[in-house]
CSV table of C-alpha atoms in Angstrom, one decimal:
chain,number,residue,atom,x,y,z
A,1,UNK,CA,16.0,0.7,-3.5
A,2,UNK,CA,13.9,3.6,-5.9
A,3,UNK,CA,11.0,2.9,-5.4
A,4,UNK,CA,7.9,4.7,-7.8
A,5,UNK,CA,4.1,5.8,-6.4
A,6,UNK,CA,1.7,4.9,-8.5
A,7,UNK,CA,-0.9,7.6,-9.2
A,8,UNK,CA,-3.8,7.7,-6.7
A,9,UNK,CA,-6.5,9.2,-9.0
A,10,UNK,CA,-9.9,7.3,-9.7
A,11,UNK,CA,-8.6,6.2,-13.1
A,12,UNK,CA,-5.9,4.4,-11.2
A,13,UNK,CA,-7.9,2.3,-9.1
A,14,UNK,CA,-7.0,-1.1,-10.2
A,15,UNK,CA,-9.8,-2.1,-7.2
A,16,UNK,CA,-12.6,-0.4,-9.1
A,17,UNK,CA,-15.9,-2.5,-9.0
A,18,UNK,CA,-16.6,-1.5,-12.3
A,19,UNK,CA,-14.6,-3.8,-14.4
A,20,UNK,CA,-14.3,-1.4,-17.6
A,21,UNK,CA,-12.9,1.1,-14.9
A,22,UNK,CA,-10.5,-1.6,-13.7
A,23,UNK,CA,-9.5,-3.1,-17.1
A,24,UNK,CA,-8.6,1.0,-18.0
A,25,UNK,CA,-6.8,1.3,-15.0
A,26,UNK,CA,-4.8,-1.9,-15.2
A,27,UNK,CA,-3.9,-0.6,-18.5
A,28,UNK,CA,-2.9,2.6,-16.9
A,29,UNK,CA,-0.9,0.4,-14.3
A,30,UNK,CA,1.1,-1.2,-17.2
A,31,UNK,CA,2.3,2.1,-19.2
A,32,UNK,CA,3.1,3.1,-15.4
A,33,UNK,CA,5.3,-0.1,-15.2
A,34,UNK,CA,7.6,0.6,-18.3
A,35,UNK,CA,8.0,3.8,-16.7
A,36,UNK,CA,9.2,2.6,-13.5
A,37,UNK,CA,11.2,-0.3,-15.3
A,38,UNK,CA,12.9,2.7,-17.4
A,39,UNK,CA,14.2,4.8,-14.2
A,40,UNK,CA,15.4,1.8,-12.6
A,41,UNK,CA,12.4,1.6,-9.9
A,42,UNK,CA,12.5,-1.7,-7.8
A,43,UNK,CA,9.4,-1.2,-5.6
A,44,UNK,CA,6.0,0.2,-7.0
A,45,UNK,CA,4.0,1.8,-4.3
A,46,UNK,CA,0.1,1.1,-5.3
A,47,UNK,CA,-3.0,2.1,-3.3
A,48,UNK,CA,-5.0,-0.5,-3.1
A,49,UNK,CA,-8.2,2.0,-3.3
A,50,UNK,CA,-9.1,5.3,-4.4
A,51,UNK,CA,-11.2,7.6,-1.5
A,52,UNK,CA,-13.6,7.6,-0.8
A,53,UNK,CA,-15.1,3.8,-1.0
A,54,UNK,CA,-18.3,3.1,-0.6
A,55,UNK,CA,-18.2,0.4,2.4
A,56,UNK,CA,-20.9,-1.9,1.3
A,57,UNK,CA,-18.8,-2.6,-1.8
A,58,UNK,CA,-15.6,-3.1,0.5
A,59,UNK,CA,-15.5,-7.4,-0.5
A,60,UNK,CA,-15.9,-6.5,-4.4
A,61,UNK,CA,-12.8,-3.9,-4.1
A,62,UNK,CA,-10.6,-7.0,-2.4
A,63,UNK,CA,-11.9,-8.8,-5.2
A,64,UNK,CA,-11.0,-6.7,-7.7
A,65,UNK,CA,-7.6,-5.9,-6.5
A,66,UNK,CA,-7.1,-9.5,-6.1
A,67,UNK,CA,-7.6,-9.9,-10.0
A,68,UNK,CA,-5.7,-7.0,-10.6
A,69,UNK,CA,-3.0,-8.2,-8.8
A,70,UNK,CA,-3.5,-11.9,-10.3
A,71,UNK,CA,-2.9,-10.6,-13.7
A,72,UNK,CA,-0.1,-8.7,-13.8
A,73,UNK,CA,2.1,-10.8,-11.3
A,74,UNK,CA,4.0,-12.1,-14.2
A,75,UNK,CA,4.9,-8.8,-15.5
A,76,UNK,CA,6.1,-7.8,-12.5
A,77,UNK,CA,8.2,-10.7,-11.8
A,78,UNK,CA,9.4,-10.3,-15.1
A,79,UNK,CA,10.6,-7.1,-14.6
A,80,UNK,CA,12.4,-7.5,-11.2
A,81,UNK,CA,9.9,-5.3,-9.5
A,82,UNK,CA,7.6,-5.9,-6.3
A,83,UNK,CA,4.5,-4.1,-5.6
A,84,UNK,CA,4.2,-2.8,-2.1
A,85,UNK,CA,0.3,-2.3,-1.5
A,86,UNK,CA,0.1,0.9,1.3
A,87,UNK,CA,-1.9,0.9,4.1
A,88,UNK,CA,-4.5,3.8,3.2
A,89,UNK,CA,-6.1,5.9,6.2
A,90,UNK,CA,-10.0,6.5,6.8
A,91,UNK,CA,-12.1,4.4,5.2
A,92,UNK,CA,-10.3,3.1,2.1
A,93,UNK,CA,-9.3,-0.1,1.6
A,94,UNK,CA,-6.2,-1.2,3.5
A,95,UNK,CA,-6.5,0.6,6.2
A,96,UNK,CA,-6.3,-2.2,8.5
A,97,UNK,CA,-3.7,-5.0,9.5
A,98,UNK,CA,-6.9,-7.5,8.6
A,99,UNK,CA,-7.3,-5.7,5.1
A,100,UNK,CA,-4.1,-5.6,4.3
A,101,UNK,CA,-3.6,-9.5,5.1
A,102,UNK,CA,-6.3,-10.1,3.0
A,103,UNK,CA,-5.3,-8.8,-0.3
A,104,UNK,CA,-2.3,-10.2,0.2
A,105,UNK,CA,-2.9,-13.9,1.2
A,106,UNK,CA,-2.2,-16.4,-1.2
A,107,UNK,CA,0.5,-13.7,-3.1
A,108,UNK,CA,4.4,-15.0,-3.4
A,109,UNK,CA,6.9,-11.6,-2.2
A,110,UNK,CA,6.5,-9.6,-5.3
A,111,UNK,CA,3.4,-8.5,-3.4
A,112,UNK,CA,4.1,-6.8,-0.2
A,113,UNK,CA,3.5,-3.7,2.2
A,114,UNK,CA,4.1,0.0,2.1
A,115,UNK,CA,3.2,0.8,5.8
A,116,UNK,CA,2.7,4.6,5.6
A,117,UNK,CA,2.5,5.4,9.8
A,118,UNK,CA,0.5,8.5,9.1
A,119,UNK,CA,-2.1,6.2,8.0
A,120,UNK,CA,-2.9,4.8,10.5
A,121,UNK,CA,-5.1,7.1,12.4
A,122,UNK,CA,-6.2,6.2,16.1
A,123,UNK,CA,-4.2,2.9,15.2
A,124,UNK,CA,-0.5,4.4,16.0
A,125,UNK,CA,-0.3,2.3,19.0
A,126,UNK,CA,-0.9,-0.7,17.4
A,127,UNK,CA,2.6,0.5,14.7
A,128,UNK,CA,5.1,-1.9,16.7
A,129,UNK,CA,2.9,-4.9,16.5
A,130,UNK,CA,1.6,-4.4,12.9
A,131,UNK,CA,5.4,-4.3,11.6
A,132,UNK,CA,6.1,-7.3,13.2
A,133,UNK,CA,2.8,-9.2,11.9
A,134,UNK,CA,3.9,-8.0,8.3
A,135,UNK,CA,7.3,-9.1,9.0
A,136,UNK,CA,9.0,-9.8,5.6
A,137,UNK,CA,5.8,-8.4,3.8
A,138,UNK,CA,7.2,-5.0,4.6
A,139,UNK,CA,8.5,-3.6,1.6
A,140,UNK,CA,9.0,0.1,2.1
A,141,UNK,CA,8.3,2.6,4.5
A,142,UNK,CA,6.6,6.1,4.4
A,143,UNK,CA,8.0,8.1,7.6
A,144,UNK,CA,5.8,11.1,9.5
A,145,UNK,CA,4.3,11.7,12.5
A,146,UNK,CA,0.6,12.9,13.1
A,147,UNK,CA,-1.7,13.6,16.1
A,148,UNK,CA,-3.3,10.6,16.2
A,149,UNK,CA,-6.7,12.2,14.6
A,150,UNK,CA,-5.6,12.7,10.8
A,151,UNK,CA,-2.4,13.3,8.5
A,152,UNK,CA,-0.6,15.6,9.2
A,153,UNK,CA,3.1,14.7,8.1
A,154,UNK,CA,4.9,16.2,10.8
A,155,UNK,CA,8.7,15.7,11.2
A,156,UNK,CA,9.5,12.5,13.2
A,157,UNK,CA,9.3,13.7,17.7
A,158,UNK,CA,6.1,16.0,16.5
A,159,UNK,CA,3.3,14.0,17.3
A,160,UNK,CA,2.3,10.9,18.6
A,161,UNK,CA,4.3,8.0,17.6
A,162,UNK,CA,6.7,6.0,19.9
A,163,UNK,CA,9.7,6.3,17.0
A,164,UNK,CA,11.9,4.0,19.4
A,165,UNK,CA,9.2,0.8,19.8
A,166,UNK,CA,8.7,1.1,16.0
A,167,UNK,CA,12.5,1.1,15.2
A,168,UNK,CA,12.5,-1.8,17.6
A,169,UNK,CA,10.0,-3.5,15.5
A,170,UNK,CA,11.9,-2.7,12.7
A,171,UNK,CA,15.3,-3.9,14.4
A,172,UNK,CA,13.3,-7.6,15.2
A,173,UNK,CA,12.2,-8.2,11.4
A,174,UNK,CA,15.2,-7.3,10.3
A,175,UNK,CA,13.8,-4.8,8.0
A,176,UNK,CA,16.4,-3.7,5.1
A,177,UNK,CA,14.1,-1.6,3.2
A,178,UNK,CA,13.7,2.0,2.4
């Protein structure tokens, strides 16, 4: 599957509070759709925040995002694509199992994941168990391994994460995905 990131920039935050922000970035998020339609993408890659976020605005971003997400479903479908939101480190949105779930409760599968293990921060422990929560809402993966503290995008046996239990979880989903 080829799969196309979505700029991360704050005039890409389809989560923006600030619905003229939002409304320019979804229309961003569509030009960036006929692009990705054009070089055969199948999987969008879209954070569902920009950093930082101010955490007293955390249940407006989900909102947002939710709407975002809402309206361009149909397009999406349309064009035989599905949207894998990643899990973002720090304190941007999705940077829990919880948050994740949240934005994408309610969605049919052409909303899914992008777990990106890097992301995770003091969280790697938890990898095995949040692939098999997501189960078929894992779209696509992003593969590095870190010290546990921050990114650090290390080659795979470099850091911290136990790469057999999360191939394991990977094995038990069945996961098919890049």
């Amino acid at each position: 599957a080829v799969s196309y990131h979505i700029p991360f920039t704050k005039a890409d935050d389809v989560s923006d509070p600030d619905e003229p922000l939002r409304l320019r970035a979804m229309s961003r998020l569509r030009a960036l759709l006929k692009e990705a339609e054009f070089f055969g993408s199948e999987i969008i890659v879209l954070h569902p925040s920009t950093e930082p976020v101010n955490q007293n605005l955390r249940r407006e971003h989900i909102a947002q995002l939710r709407k975002s997400m809402t309206e361009v479903e149909d397009e999406i479908r349309q064009k035989n694509l599905r949207v894998a939101l990643e899990m973002l480190p720090r304190q941007c949105m999705g940077n829990t199992l919880a948050d994740i779930s949240r934005m994408l409760e309610g969605f049919s599968d052409v909303f899914g994941c992008c777990l990106d293990v890097n992301h995770l921060m003091g969280q790697y422990s938890l990898i095995p168990s949040i692939v098999r929560d997501l189960g078929p809402k894992l779209v696509t993966l992003h593969i590095s391994d870190y010290d546990g503290i921050d990114e650090r995008h290390w080659m795979p046996g470099m850091g911290v994460i136990d790469w057999k239990a999360f191939l394991e979880a990977l094995s038990d989903i069945g996961y098919r995905g890049p």
